[in-house]
């Protein structure tokens, strides 16, 4: 059984949006290869085909095997370190788009040749799509869908024009491209054809201009309508379902998902929504709200949720029960999910970690930066394990080695010096070379590619075979041309000198030799190191510069030179001095330049140590704006800039060879904070002021100033809306303003007057209409300067109306009725006895028993909305 190559898809790249057109321009001769001059073949690996995964800090792609979870090839994309890259791939082709530059590259995976390049507008908003049936460059912003040749990236036919602001752009299992057109409320199925793309079908899924997100499923497509809170699913057999959904907050959706169930990540509050036709389910997840909480997918009846902040992939069953947590070092960056066949890949783009998940849920870590592979940074740690200096002309797929090349020899008196270039290891490190000829057999370490064979007969022709071996067995055998030893040889050169240059090259010079009657035709230069012998070149003069990359940085080498007279060669010269190839360091990686949150006008810069290329890194030079700082660690802090100043930053590494290329970035310093009033609210029991604030990128505090009194500082870091509440009596006016402060500056809102709800009440005192002994002794209801019966400050009577502020309690209950010496009297019919007192606007401090006043709009025995004092 084979799986369609279209199944390899990027899952969590949503809407790459940019407001530009889509020029597709071929930008150069297609002669460069990704791995030197070599190439290798890549056969379909069926259901568990390998995938190429991106590492942003290193600016390289690495191929991870779905069966073994092992990385077997790495390749650095020139000038792409630190940039986000979209990867689309099949078994035979690879498309890369650098988000920052807009450059699109096409790679033929059967040869690893760069077969085409195209320029698109930089930034997000353009995406590429690839299947066995064709390739597209989609300008989502401009609404252009352009079919291109997947090898050359030249346009095929005219682009399809749709209303601007497309969504999606992924192939289904039949090789048809699906896009969403929110302005029309439709999704469109497009077929790549020899003459250009053709729109096959248009499905209406929403009202025009609603917020749509399109996901291509293992069976059909699903459209999330965030505006109408609906999910529409259209299956490959034409069945159509539409169901209402709960969508509590912002969401992330995958462009493609391997299962039949569509899974949506709600990022705040964190939860998962799953829809299977007309069945919808929502469940909470353990992740915290984060911008790095990515699109989830359903894979073999499990929901996988990438969480870059926590460095986890959360795994749930379809009921919402947590099954496991897959740990992966995210480097505080996104985790991207991909699938191919029966394998799910989780890629941490900010680090060298990836995870391969099989159908049964087994997760295995894959290191993308292995050095003992094609494209690695160093040879294997075990010198006897193999030789990675092959020319890469055959496939690095695991198998026996290829044949050696340039097998030949020079001759001397009764001897032959045999040499050859390394054999491709084909994915398994070389273990030895076997040399046969002249009735003898030799086994050599893989780092030795020169063999002197003596005790031969002058004038007798000899041929030799060389075979490379690895763990998979013996490779193809190479046979030398006929070589005849001769006593008629030139003299050896003298005074060989080697000088390591600062660019990775080594200059070798020598004194001209005596031809001893032979015409000197040139000189052969051999480099010798621990466990290594290799011919590094020939020259017709008495000097040779060994090219950069021929020798290993940091390795000691000595050199010997032999004189050539046709096929005859002299004895080797005496050894030269020792030279160590070095080069300037690689550019530092993982540059992070950001505003200090604690100091105004300050930026903090961190980076990772690059390869030193044979010479220890002595220091780093950090340049920020007009400032320069030299440090020996991988971090620096630079100050003295203005508020909210955009500062270009670069970091270079310095070793004995010089200064590296820079890694560059931009950082803004802390800005002054901002705060504005968005509204006020007066309640019966207090007042509220609502504000919108921006901390300016610094650690900020806010303080409410209420009626001129500061209420204490609290943290308000971030950019959001918040509110401040203060309890207050009813029927009062208050002033409120909020001050925000960060290390750069202080800002405050205008002062607002906020009134609490106006509540009134009327006095009722029965003595105003009754003739009793008690009534004869009083002039009305006494008003006191304190609750619980302080000093009387006056009287009030039935019908008097006051603004009420609040209520409190006294020491005893007052009952407005009872038996007296002259009979039973009720001074407030229907009023219960109460120990409550009400503060009124009779004077600055004035209280009246609740039994003698009724709150307007409330029952006789209710204080209504009146707050407690």
Short mmCIF file of N, CA and C in Angstrom, two decimals, residues 491-600:
data_model
loop_
_atom_site.label_atom_id
_atom_site.label_comp_id
_atom_site.label_asym_id
_atom_site.label_seq_id
_atom_site.Cartn_x
_atom_site.Cartn_y
_atom_site.Cartn_z
N UNK A 491 63.74 14.33 -8.92
CA UNK A 491 64.11 14.53 -7.53
C UNK A 491 62.97 15.14 -6.74
N UNK A 492 63.06 15.04 -5.43
CA UNK A 492 62.01 15.54 -4.55
C UNK A 492 62.16 17.03 -4.31
N UNK A 493 61.04 17.74 -4.11
CA UNK A 493 61.13 19.15 -3.75
C UNK A 493 61.73 19.32 -2.35
N UNK A 494 62.07 20.53 -2.01
CA UNK A 494 62.60 20.79 -0.68
C UNK A 494 61.92 21.98 -0.05
N UNK A 495 62.20 22.18 1.24
CA UNK A 495 61.75 23.34 2.00
C UNK A 495 60.26 23.61 1.86
N UNK A 496 59.46 22.59 2.16
CA UNK A 496 58.00 22.76 2.08
C UNK A 496 57.52 23.57 3.28
N UNK A 497 56.74 24.60 3.01
CA UNK A 497 56.21 25.47 4.05
C UNK A 497 54.68 25.56 3.91
N UNK A 498 54.00 25.52 5.03
CA UNK A 498 52.53 25.62 5.03
C UNK A 498 52.10 26.78 5.90
N UNK A 499 51.16 27.57 5.41
CA UNK A 499 50.64 28.72 6.15
C UNK A 499 49.11 28.67 6.14
N UNK A 500 48.53 28.62 7.33
CA UNK A 500 47.06 28.66 7.43
C UNK A 500 46.60 30.10 7.31
N UNK A 501 45.70 30.33 6.40
CA UNK A 501 45.16 31.67 6.19
C UNK A 501 43.89 31.84 7.02
N UNK A 502 43.41 33.06 7.06
CA UNK A 502 42.24 33.36 7.89
C UNK A 502 40.91 33.10 7.19
N UNK A 503 40.95 32.50 6.01
CA UNK A 503 39.72 32.23 5.27
C UNK A 503 39.48 30.75 5.07
N UNK A 504 40.15 29.90 5.87
CA UNK A 504 39.97 28.46 5.76
C UNK A 504 40.89 27.79 4.77
N UNK A 505 41.62 28.57 4.00
CA UNK A 505 42.57 28.00 3.04
C UNK A 505 43.92 27.81 3.70
N UNK A 506 44.75 26.98 3.06
CA UNK A 506 46.13 26.79 3.51
C UNK A 506 47.03 26.97 2.30
N UNK A 507 48.03 27.82 2.42
CA UNK A 507 48.99 28.05 1.34
C UNK A 507 50.21 27.16 1.57
N UNK A 508 50.57 26.39 0.55
CA UNK A 508 51.72 25.49 0.63
C UNK A 508 52.72 25.93 -0.44
N UNK A 509 53.97 26.10 -0.03
CA UNK A 509 55.05 26.46 -0.98
C UNK A 509 56.21 25.50 -0.82
N UNK A 510 57.06 25.41 -1.84
CA UNK A 510 58.23 24.52 -1.81
C UNK A 510 59.27 25.03 -2.80
N UNK A 511 60.46 24.51 -2.65
CA UNK A 511 61.52 24.82 -3.60
C UNK A 511 61.39 23.91 -4.80
N UNK A 512 61.64 24.45 -5.97
CA UNK A 512 61.55 23.65 -7.18
C UNK A 512 62.52 22.48 -7.12
N UNK A 513 62.09 21.37 -7.70
CA UNK A 513 62.88 20.14 -7.67
C UNK A 513 63.79 20.04 -8.89
N UNK A 514 64.76 19.16 -8.79
CA UNK A 514 65.62 18.80 -9.92
C UNK A 514 64.95 17.67 -10.68
N UNK A 515 64.73 17.87 -11.95
CA UNK A 515 64.06 16.82 -12.72
C UNK A 515 64.89 15.58 -12.93
N UNK A 516 66.19 15.65 -12.61
CA UNK A 516 67.06 14.49 -12.80
C UNK A 516 66.95 13.96 -14.23
N UNK A 517 66.92 14.89 -15.19
CA UNK A 517 66.85 14.50 -16.60
C UNK A 517 65.45 14.28 -17.11
N UNK A 518 64.46 14.37 -16.22
CA UNK A 518 63.06 14.22 -16.63
C UNK A 518 62.40 15.59 -16.73
N UNK A 519 61.47 15.71 -17.64
CA UNK A 519 60.71 16.95 -17.75
C UNK A 519 59.66 16.99 -16.63
N UNK A 520 59.77 17.97 -15.74
CA UNK A 520 58.82 18.09 -14.63
C UNK A 520 57.48 18.60 -15.18
N UNK A 521 56.44 17.85 -14.94
CA UNK A 521 55.10 18.24 -15.43
C UNK A 521 54.23 18.84 -14.33
N UNK A 522 54.63 18.76 -13.06
CA UNK A 522 53.85 19.34 -11.97
C UNK A 522 54.26 18.78 -10.63
N UNK A 523 53.48 19.16 -9.62
CA UNK A 523 53.73 18.71 -8.27
C UNK A 523 52.40 18.27 -7.65
N UNK A 524 52.47 17.22 -6.86
CA UNK A 524 51.29 16.73 -6.15
C UNK A 524 51.47 16.99 -4.66
N UNK A 525 50.42 17.56 -4.05
CA UNK A 525 50.49 17.95 -2.64
C UNK A 525 49.58 17.03 -1.83
N UNK A 526 50.13 16.49 -0.76
CA UNK A 526 49.39 15.57 0.10
C UNK A 526 49.34 16.14 1.51
N UNK A 527 48.14 16.11 2.11
CA UNK A 527 47.96 16.55 3.50
C UNK A 527 47.91 15.33 4.40
N UNK A 528 48.61 15.44 5.52
CA UNK A 528 48.70 14.31 6.45
C UNK A 528 48.29 14.81 7.82
N UNK A 529 47.36 14.10 8.44
CA UNK A 529 46.90 14.43 9.79
C UNK A 529 46.73 13.14 10.55
N UNK A 530 46.33 13.26 11.80
CA UNK A 530 46.13 12.06 12.61
C UNK A 530 45.08 11.17 11.98
N UNK A 531 45.51 10.02 11.50
CA UNK A 531 44.59 9.08 10.89
C UNK A 531 44.10 9.48 9.53
N UNK A 532 44.70 10.49 8.89
CA UNK A 532 44.25 10.96 7.60
C UNK A 532 45.42 11.12 6.64
N UNK A 533 45.21 10.72 5.41
CA UNK A 533 46.13 11.01 4.31
C UNK A 533 45.26 11.29 3.09
N UNK A 534 45.46 12.44 2.47
CA UNK A 534 44.68 12.73 1.29
C UNK A 534 45.43 13.69 0.39
N UNK A 535 45.28 13.46 -0.91
CA UNK A 535 45.84 14.36 -1.90
C UNK A 535 44.92 15.57 -2.01
N UNK A 536 45.48 16.76 -1.83
CA UNK A 536 44.65 17.96 -1.82
C UNK A 536 44.78 18.78 -3.09
N UNK A 537 45.63 18.36 -4.04
CA UNK A 537 45.69 19.08 -5.29
C UNK A 537 47.03 18.91 -5.99
N UNK A 538 47.11 19.38 -7.21
CA UNK A 538 48.35 19.41 -7.97
C UNK A 538 48.56 20.83 -8.47
N UNK A 539 49.84 21.14 -8.77
CA UNK A 539 50.19 22.48 -9.23
C UNK A 539 51.31 22.37 -10.26
N UNK A 540 51.37 23.32 -11.15
CA UNK A 540 52.46 23.38 -12.13
C UNK A 540 53.57 24.32 -11.68
N UNK A 541 53.29 25.13 -10.67
CA UNK A 541 54.31 26.01 -10.11
C UNK A 541 54.72 25.45 -8.75
N UNK A 542 55.46 26.22 -7.97
CA UNK A 542 55.92 25.74 -6.67
C UNK A 542 55.06 26.30 -5.52
N UNK A 543 53.75 26.43 -5.76
CA UNK A 543 52.82 26.89 -4.72
C UNK A 543 51.42 26.34 -5.01
N UNK A 544 50.71 26.09 -3.93
CA UNK A 544 49.32 25.61 -4.05
C UNK A 544 48.54 26.16 -2.86
N UNK A 545 47.35 26.67 -3.12
CA UNK A 545 46.43 27.06 -2.04
C UNK A 545 45.34 26.02 -1.94
N UNK A 546 45.28 25.36 -0.79
CA UNK A 546 44.25 24.33 -0.56
C UNK A 546 42.93 25.05 -0.28
N UNK A 547 41.88 24.77 -1.07
CA UNK A 547 40.63 25.53 -0.93
C UNK A 547 39.98 25.35 0.44
N UNK A 548 39.24 26.37 0.83
CA UNK A 548 38.43 26.29 2.05
C UNK A 548 37.44 25.14 1.93
N UNK A 549 37.30 24.40 2.99
CA UNK A 549 36.37 23.27 2.99
C UNK A 549 37.01 21.95 2.67
N UNK A 550 38.23 21.98 2.13
CA UNK A 550 38.92 20.72 1.83
C UNK A 550 39.42 20.06 3.10
N UNK A 551 39.91 20.86 4.02
CA UNK A 551 40.46 20.37 5.27
C UNK A 551 39.56 20.77 6.43
N UNK A 552 39.64 19.99 7.49
CA UNK A 552 38.79 20.21 8.65
C UNK A 552 39.34 21.35 9.50
N UNK A 553 38.47 22.31 9.85
CA UNK A 553 38.89 23.40 10.73
C UNK A 553 39.36 22.83 12.07
N UNK A 554 40.45 23.42 12.57
CA UNK A 554 40.94 23.03 13.89
C UNK A 554 41.79 21.79 13.90
N UNK A 555 41.97 21.12 12.80
CA UNK A 555 42.76 19.90 12.71
C UNK A 555 44.19 20.24 12.27
N UNK A 556 45.17 19.66 12.91
CA UNK A 556 46.57 19.88 12.52
C UNK A 556 46.88 19.07 11.25
N UNK A 557 47.58 19.74 10.32
CA UNK A 557 48.00 19.07 9.09
C UNK A 557 49.46 19.42 8.80
N UNK A 558 50.18 18.42 8.29
CA UNK A 558 51.49 18.65 7.68
C UNK A 558 51.39 18.22 6.22
N UNK A 559 52.31 18.71 5.42
CA UNK A 559 52.18 18.51 3.97
C UNK A 559 53.48 17.94 3.40
N UNK A 560 53.31 17.07 2.41
CA UNK A 560 54.41 16.56 1.61
C UNK A 560 54.12 16.83 0.15
N UNK A 561 55.17 17.07 -0.62
CA UNK A 561 55.03 17.35 -2.05
C UNK A 561 55.89 16.38 -2.83
N UNK A 562 55.33 15.82 -3.87
CA UNK A 562 56.11 14.97 -4.77
C UNK A 562 56.18 15.64 -6.14
N UNK A 563 57.31 15.41 -6.81
CA UNK A 563 57.50 15.96 -8.14
C UNK A 563 56.97 14.97 -9.16
N UNK A 564 56.26 15.48 -10.16
CA UNK A 564 55.67 14.63 -11.20
C UNK A 564 56.41 14.85 -12.52
N UNK A 565 56.70 13.74 -13.15
CA UNK A 565 57.23 13.76 -14.52
C UNK A 565 56.40 12.76 -15.30
N UNK A 566 55.30 13.24 -15.86
CA UNK A 566 54.33 12.31 -16.43
C UNK A 566 53.72 11.52 -15.31
N UNK A 567 53.76 10.19 -15.40
CA UNK A 567 53.23 9.34 -14.34
C UNK A 567 54.27 9.03 -13.29
N UNK A 568 55.52 9.39 -13.57
CA UNK A 568 56.57 9.14 -12.60
C UNK A 568 56.56 10.20 -11.52
N UNK A 569 56.88 9.79 -10.30
CA UNK A 569 56.86 10.72 -9.17
C UNK A 569 58.10 10.51 -8.32
N UNK A 570 58.54 11.59 -7.74
CA UNK A 570 59.69 11.52 -6.86
C UNK A 570 59.33 10.91 -5.53
N UNK A 571 60.35 10.73 -4.74
CA UNK A 571 60.10 10.44 -3.33
C UNK A 571 59.37 11.65 -2.73
N UNK A 572 58.52 11.43 -1.72
CA UNK A 572 57.88 12.58 -1.09
C UNK A 572 58.92 13.49 -0.44
N UNK A 573 58.61 14.75 -0.44
CA UNK A 573 59.48 15.71 0.23
C UNK A 573 59.47 15.48 1.72
N UNK A 574 60.39 16.10 2.45
CA UNK A 574 60.27 16.09 3.90
C UNK A 574 58.97 16.81 4.31
N UNK A 575 58.48 16.45 5.48
CA UNK A 575 57.24 17.05 5.97
C UNK A 575 57.40 18.55 6.16
N UNK A 576 56.32 19.25 5.90
CA UNK A 576 56.29 20.69 6.18
C UNK A 576 56.06 20.93 7.67
N UNK A 577 56.07 22.17 8.03
CA UNK A 577 55.60 22.55 9.36
C UNK A 577 54.12 22.24 9.50
N UNK A 578 53.62 22.31 10.71
CA UNK A 578 52.21 22.04 10.98
C UNK A 578 51.37 23.30 10.74
N UNK A 579 50.26 23.13 10.11
CA UNK A 579 49.32 24.23 9.89
C UNK A 579 47.94 23.77 10.33
N UNK A 580 47.17 24.69 10.92
CA UNK A 580 45.81 24.38 11.37
C UNK A 580 44.84 25.27 10.61
N UNK A 581 44.03 24.71 9.74
CA UNK A 581 43.05 25.54 9.00
C UNK A 581 42.06 26.19 9.96
N UNK A 582 41.86 27.47 9.78
CA UNK A 582 40.86 28.20 10.57
C UNK A 582 40.09 29.14 9.64
N UNK A 583 38.97 29.57 10.12
CA UNK A 583 38.18 30.56 9.41
C UNK A 583 37.48 31.41 10.45
N UNK A 584 36.94 32.51 10.02
CA UNK A 584 36.17 33.32 10.96
C UNK A 584 34.99 32.49 11.46
N UNK A 585 34.51 32.77 12.65
CA UNK A 585 33.39 31.97 13.17
C UNK A 585 32.16 32.11 12.28
N UNK A 586 31.27 31.16 12.43
CA UNK A 586 29.95 31.35 11.86
C UNK A 586 29.27 32.51 12.59
N UNK A 587 28.27 33.06 11.96
CA UNK A 587 27.51 34.12 12.63
C UNK A 587 26.81 33.55 13.86
N UNK A 588 26.76 34.31 14.94
CA UNK A 588 26.02 33.83 16.12
C UNK A 588 24.57 33.50 15.75
N UNK A 589 23.98 32.62 16.50
CA UNK A 589 22.59 32.22 16.23
C UNK A 589 21.66 32.67 17.33
N UNK A 590 20.38 32.42 17.10
CA UNK A 590 19.33 32.66 18.12
C UNK A 590 19.37 34.07 18.68
N UNK A 591 19.59 35.05 17.82
CA UNK A 591 19.63 36.43 18.31
C UNK A 591 18.27 36.83 18.85
N UNK A 592 18.28 37.37 20.05
CA UNK A 592 17.06 37.89 20.66
C UNK A 592 17.39 39.26 21.22
N UNK A 593 16.88 40.29 20.58
CA UNK A 593 17.07 41.66 21.05
C UNK A 593 15.71 42.20 21.45
N UNK A 594 15.59 42.62 22.70
CA UNK A 594 14.30 43.10 23.17
C UNK A 594 14.48 44.19 24.22
N UNK A 595 13.45 44.97 24.34
CA UNK A 595 13.48 46.07 25.30
C UNK A 595 13.62 45.54 26.71
N UNK A 596 14.44 46.22 27.50
CA UNK A 596 14.47 45.93 28.93
C UNK A 596 13.12 46.34 29.53
N UNK A 597 12.61 45.53 30.40
CA UNK A 597 11.34 45.87 31.05
C UNK A 597 11.55 46.62 32.35
N UNK A 598 12.83 46.76 32.75
CA UNK A 598 13.10 47.40 34.04
C UNK A 598 13.90 48.69 33.92
N UNK A 599 14.50 48.95 32.75
CA UNK A 599 15.32 50.15 32.58
C UNK A 599 14.94 50.87 31.31
N UNK A 600 14.70 52.16 31.42
CA UNK A 600 14.33 52.95 30.25
C UNK A 600 15.53 53.09 29.32
#
